[in-house]
Coordinates of N, CA, C and O in Angstrom, one line a residue:
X23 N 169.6 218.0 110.7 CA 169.3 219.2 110.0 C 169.0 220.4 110.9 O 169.4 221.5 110.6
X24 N 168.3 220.1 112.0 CA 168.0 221.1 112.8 C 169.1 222.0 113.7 O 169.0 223.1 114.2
X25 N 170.0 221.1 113.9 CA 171.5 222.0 113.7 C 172.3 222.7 113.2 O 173.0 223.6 113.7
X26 N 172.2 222.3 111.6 CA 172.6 222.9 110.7 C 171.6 224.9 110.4 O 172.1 226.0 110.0
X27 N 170.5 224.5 110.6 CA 169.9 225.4 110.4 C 169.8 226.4 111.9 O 169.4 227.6 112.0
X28 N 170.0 225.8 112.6 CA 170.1 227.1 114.5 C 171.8 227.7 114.3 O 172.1 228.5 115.1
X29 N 172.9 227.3 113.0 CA 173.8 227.2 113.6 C 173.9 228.8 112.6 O 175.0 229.3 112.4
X30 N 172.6 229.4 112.1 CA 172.9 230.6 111.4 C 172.7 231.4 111.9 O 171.7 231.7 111.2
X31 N 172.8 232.6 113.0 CA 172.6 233.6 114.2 C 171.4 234.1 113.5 O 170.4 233.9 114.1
X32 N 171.2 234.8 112.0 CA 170.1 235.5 111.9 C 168.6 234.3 112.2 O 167.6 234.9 112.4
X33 N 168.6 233.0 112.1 CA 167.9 232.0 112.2 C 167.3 232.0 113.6 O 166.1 231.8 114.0
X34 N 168.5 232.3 114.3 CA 168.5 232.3 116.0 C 167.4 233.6 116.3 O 166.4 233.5 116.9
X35 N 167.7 234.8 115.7 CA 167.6 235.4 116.2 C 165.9 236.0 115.7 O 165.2 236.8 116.5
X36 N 165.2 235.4 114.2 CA 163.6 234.9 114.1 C 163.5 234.2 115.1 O 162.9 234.8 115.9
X37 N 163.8 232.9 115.6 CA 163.1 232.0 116.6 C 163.0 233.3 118.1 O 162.0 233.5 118.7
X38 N 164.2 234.1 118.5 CA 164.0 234.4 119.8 C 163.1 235.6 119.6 O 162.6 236.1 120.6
X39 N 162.6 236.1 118.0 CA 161.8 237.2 117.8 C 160.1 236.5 117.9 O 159.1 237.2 118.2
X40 N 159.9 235.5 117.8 CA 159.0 235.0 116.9 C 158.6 233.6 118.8 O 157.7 232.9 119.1
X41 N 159.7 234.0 119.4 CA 159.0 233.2 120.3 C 158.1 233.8 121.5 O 157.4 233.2 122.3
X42 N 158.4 235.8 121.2 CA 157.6 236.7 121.8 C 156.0 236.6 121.2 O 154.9 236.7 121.8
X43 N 156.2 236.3 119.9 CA 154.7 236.1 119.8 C 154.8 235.9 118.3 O 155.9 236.0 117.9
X44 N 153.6 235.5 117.2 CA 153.5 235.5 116.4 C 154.0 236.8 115.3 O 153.8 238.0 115.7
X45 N 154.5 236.7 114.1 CA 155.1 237.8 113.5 C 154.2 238.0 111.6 O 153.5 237.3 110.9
X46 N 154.3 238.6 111.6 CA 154.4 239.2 109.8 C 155.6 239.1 109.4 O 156.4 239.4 110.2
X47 N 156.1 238.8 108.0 CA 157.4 239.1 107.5 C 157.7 240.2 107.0 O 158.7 240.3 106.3
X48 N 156.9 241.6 107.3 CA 157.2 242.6 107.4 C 157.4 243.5 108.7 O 157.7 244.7 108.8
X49 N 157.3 242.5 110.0 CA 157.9 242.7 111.1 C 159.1 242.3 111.0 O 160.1 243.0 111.3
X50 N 159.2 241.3 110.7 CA 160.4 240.4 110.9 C 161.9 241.1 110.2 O 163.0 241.2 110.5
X51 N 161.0 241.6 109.1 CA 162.1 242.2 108.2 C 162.6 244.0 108.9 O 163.6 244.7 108.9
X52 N 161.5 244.3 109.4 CA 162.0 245.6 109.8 C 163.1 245.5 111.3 O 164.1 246.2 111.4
X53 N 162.6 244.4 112.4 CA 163.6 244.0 113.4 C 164.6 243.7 113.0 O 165.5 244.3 113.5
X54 N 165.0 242.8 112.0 CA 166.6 242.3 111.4 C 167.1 243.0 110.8 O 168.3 242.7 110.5
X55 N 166.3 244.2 110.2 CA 167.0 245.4 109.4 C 167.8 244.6 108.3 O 168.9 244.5 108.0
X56 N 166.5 243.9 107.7 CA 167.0 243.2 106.4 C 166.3 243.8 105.2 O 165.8 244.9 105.0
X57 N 166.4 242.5 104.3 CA 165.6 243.0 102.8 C 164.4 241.7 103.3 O 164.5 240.9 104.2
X58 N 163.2 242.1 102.3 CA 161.9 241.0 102.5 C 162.4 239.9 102.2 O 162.1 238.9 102.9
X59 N 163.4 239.9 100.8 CA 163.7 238.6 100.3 C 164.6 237.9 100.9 O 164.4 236.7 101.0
X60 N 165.8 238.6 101.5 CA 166.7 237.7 103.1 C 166.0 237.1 104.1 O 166.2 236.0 104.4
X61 N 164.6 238.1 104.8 CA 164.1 237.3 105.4 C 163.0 236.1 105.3 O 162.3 235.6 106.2
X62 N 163.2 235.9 103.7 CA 161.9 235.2 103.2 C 162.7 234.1 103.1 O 162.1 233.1 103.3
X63 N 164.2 234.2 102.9 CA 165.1 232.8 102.7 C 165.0 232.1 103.9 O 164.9 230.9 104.1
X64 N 164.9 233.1 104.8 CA 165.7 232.2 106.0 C 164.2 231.4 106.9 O 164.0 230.2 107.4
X65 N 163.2 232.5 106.8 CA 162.3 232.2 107.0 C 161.8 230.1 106.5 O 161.5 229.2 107.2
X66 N 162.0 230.3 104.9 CA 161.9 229.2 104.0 C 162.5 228.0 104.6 O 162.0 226.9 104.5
X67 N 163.8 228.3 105.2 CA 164.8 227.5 105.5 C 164.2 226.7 106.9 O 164.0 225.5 107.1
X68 N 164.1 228.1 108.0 CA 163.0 227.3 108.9 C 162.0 227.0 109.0 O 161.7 226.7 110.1
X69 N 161.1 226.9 108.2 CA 159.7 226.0 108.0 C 160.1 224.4 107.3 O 159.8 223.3 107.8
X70 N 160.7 224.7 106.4 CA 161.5 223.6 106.0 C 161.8 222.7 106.7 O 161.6 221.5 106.5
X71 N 162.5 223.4 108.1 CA 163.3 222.4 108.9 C 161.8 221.9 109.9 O 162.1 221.5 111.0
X72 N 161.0 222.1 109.7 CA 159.5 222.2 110.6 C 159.8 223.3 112.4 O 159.1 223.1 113.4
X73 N 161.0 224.4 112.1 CA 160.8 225.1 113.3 C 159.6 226.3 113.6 O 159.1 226.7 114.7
X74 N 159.3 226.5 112.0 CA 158.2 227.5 112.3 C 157.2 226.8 111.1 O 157.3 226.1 110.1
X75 N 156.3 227.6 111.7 CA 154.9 227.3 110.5 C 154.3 228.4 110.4 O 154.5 229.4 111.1
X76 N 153.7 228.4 109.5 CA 153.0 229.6 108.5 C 151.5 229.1 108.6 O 151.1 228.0 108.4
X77 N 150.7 230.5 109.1 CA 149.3 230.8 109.3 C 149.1 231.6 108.6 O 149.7 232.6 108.8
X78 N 148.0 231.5 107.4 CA 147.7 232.5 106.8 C 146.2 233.3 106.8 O 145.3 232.7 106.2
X79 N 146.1 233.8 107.0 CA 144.6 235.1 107.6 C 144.7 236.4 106.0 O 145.4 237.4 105.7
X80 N 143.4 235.8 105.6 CA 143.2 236.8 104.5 C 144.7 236.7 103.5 O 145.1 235.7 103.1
X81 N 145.3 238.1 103.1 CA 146.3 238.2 102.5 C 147.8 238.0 103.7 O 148.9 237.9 103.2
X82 N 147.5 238.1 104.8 CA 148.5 237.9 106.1 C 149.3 236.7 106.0 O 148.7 235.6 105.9
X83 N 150.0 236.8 106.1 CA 150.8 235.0 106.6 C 151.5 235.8 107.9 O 152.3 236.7 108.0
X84 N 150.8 234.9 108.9 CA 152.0 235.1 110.1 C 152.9 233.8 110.4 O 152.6 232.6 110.3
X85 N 153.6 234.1 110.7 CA 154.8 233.1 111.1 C 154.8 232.8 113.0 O 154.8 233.7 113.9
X86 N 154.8 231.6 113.0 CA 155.6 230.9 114.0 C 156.2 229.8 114.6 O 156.6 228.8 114.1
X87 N 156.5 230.3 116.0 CA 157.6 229.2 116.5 C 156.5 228.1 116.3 O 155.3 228.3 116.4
X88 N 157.3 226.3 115.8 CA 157.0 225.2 115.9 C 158.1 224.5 117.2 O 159.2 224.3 116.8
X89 N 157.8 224.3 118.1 CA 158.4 224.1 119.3 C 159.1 222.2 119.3 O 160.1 221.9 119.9
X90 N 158.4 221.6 118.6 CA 158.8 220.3 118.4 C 160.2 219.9 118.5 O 160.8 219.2 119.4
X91 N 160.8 220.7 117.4 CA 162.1 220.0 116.4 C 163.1 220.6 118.0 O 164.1 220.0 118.3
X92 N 162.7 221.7 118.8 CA 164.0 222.2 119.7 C 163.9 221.1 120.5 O 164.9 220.5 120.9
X93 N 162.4 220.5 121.0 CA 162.5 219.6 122.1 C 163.4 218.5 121.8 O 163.7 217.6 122.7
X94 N 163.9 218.4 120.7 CA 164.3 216.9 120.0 C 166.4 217.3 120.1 O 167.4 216.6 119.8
X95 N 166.1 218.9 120.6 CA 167.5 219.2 120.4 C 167.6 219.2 121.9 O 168.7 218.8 122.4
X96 N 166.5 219.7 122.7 CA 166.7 219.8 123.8 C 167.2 218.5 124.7 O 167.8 218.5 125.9
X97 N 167.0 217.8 124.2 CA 166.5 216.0 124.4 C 168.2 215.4 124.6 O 168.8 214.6 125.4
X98 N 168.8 216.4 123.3 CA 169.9 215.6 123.1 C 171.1 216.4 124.0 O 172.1 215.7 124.3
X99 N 171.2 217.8 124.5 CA 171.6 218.5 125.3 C 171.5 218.5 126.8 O 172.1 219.2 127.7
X100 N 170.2 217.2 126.8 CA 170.6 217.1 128.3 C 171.8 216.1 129.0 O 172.1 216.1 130.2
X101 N 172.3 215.4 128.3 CA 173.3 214.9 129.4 C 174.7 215.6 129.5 O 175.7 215.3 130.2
X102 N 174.5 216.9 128.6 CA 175.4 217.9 128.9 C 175.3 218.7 130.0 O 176.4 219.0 130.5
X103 N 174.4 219.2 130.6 CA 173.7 220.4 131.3 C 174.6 220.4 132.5 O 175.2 221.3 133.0
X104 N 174.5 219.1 132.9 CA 176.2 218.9 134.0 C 177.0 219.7 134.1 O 177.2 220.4 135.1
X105 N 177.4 219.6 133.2 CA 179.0 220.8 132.9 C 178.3 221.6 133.1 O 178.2 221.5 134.3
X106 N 177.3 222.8 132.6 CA 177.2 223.8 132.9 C 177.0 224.0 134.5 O 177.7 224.8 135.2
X107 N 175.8 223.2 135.2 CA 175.7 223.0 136.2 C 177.0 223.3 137.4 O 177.0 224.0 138.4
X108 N 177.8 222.6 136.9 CA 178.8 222.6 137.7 C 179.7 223.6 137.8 O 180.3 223.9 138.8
X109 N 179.9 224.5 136.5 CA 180.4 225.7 136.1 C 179.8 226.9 137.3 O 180.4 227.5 138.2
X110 N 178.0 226.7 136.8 CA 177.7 227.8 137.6 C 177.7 227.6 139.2 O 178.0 228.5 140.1
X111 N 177.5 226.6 139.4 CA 178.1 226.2 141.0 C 178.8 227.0 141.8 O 178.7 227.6 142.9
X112 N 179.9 226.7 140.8 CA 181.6 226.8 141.0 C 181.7 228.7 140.9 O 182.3 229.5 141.6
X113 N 180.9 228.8 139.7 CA 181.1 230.7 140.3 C 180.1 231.1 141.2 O 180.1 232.3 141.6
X114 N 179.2 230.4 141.6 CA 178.2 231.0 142.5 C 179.4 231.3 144.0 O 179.7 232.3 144.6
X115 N 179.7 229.8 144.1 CA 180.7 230.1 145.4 C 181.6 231.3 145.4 O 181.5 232.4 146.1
X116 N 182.3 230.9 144.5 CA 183.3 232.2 144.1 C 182.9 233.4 144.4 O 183.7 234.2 144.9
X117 N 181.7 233.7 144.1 CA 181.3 235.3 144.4 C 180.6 235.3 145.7 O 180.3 236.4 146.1
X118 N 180.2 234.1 146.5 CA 179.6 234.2 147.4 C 181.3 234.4 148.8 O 181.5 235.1 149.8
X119 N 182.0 233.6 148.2 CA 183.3 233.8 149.0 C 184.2 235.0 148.7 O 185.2 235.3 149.4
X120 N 183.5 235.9 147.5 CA 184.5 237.5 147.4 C 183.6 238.3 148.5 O 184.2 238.9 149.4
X121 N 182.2 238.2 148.3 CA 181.1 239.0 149.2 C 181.3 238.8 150.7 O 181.1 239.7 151.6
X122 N 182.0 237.1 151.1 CA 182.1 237.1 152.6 C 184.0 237.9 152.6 O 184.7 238.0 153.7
X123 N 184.4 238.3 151.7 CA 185.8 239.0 151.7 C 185.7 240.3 151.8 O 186.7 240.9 151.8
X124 N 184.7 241.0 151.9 CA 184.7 242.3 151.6 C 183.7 242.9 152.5 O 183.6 244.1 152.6
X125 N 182.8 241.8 153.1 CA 182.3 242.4 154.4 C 183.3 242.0 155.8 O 182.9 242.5 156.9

């Protein structure tokens, strides 16, 4: 499920908001230049999936990141990391061999 739910950019883009620090859903909604009730869905959708949790102070609910559920994605992305590894390797040289070309 935790897939299905990262795989929606505005979802992505509360967690990379919400991982600067704790939010209001009337922050949240003014950054995504949404409506309260879009960002109340999506919001819903990730508490749901247990990525964020809800603190509530007086009439406030703040929202945040629940760091758990990524580690469990993180978990499963490592025997990939290789490939990228090797990717960036491979252009580090590349630019390190244009730089000894042009001096």
């Amino acid at each position: 499920m935790t897939f299905e739910v990262l795989a929606e950019p505005v979802r992505r883009r509360i967690l990379d908001l919400l991982r600067e620090r704790p939010r209001l859903v009337g922050e949240l909604t003014a950054e995504l230049g949404m409506s309260q009730p879009g960002t109340s869905k999506h919001l819903r959708v990730l508490r749901e999936a247990g990525l964020v949790r809800v603190r509530a102070e007086a009439q406030r609910r703040w929202y945040e990141i629940d760091p758990a559920p990524l580690r469990e994605v993180d978990a499963w992305l490592e025997p990939y990391r290789w490939m990228w590894a090797d990717r960036l390797d491979a252009l580090e040289r590349h630019l390190d061999e244009d730089a000894e070309e042009e001096t």
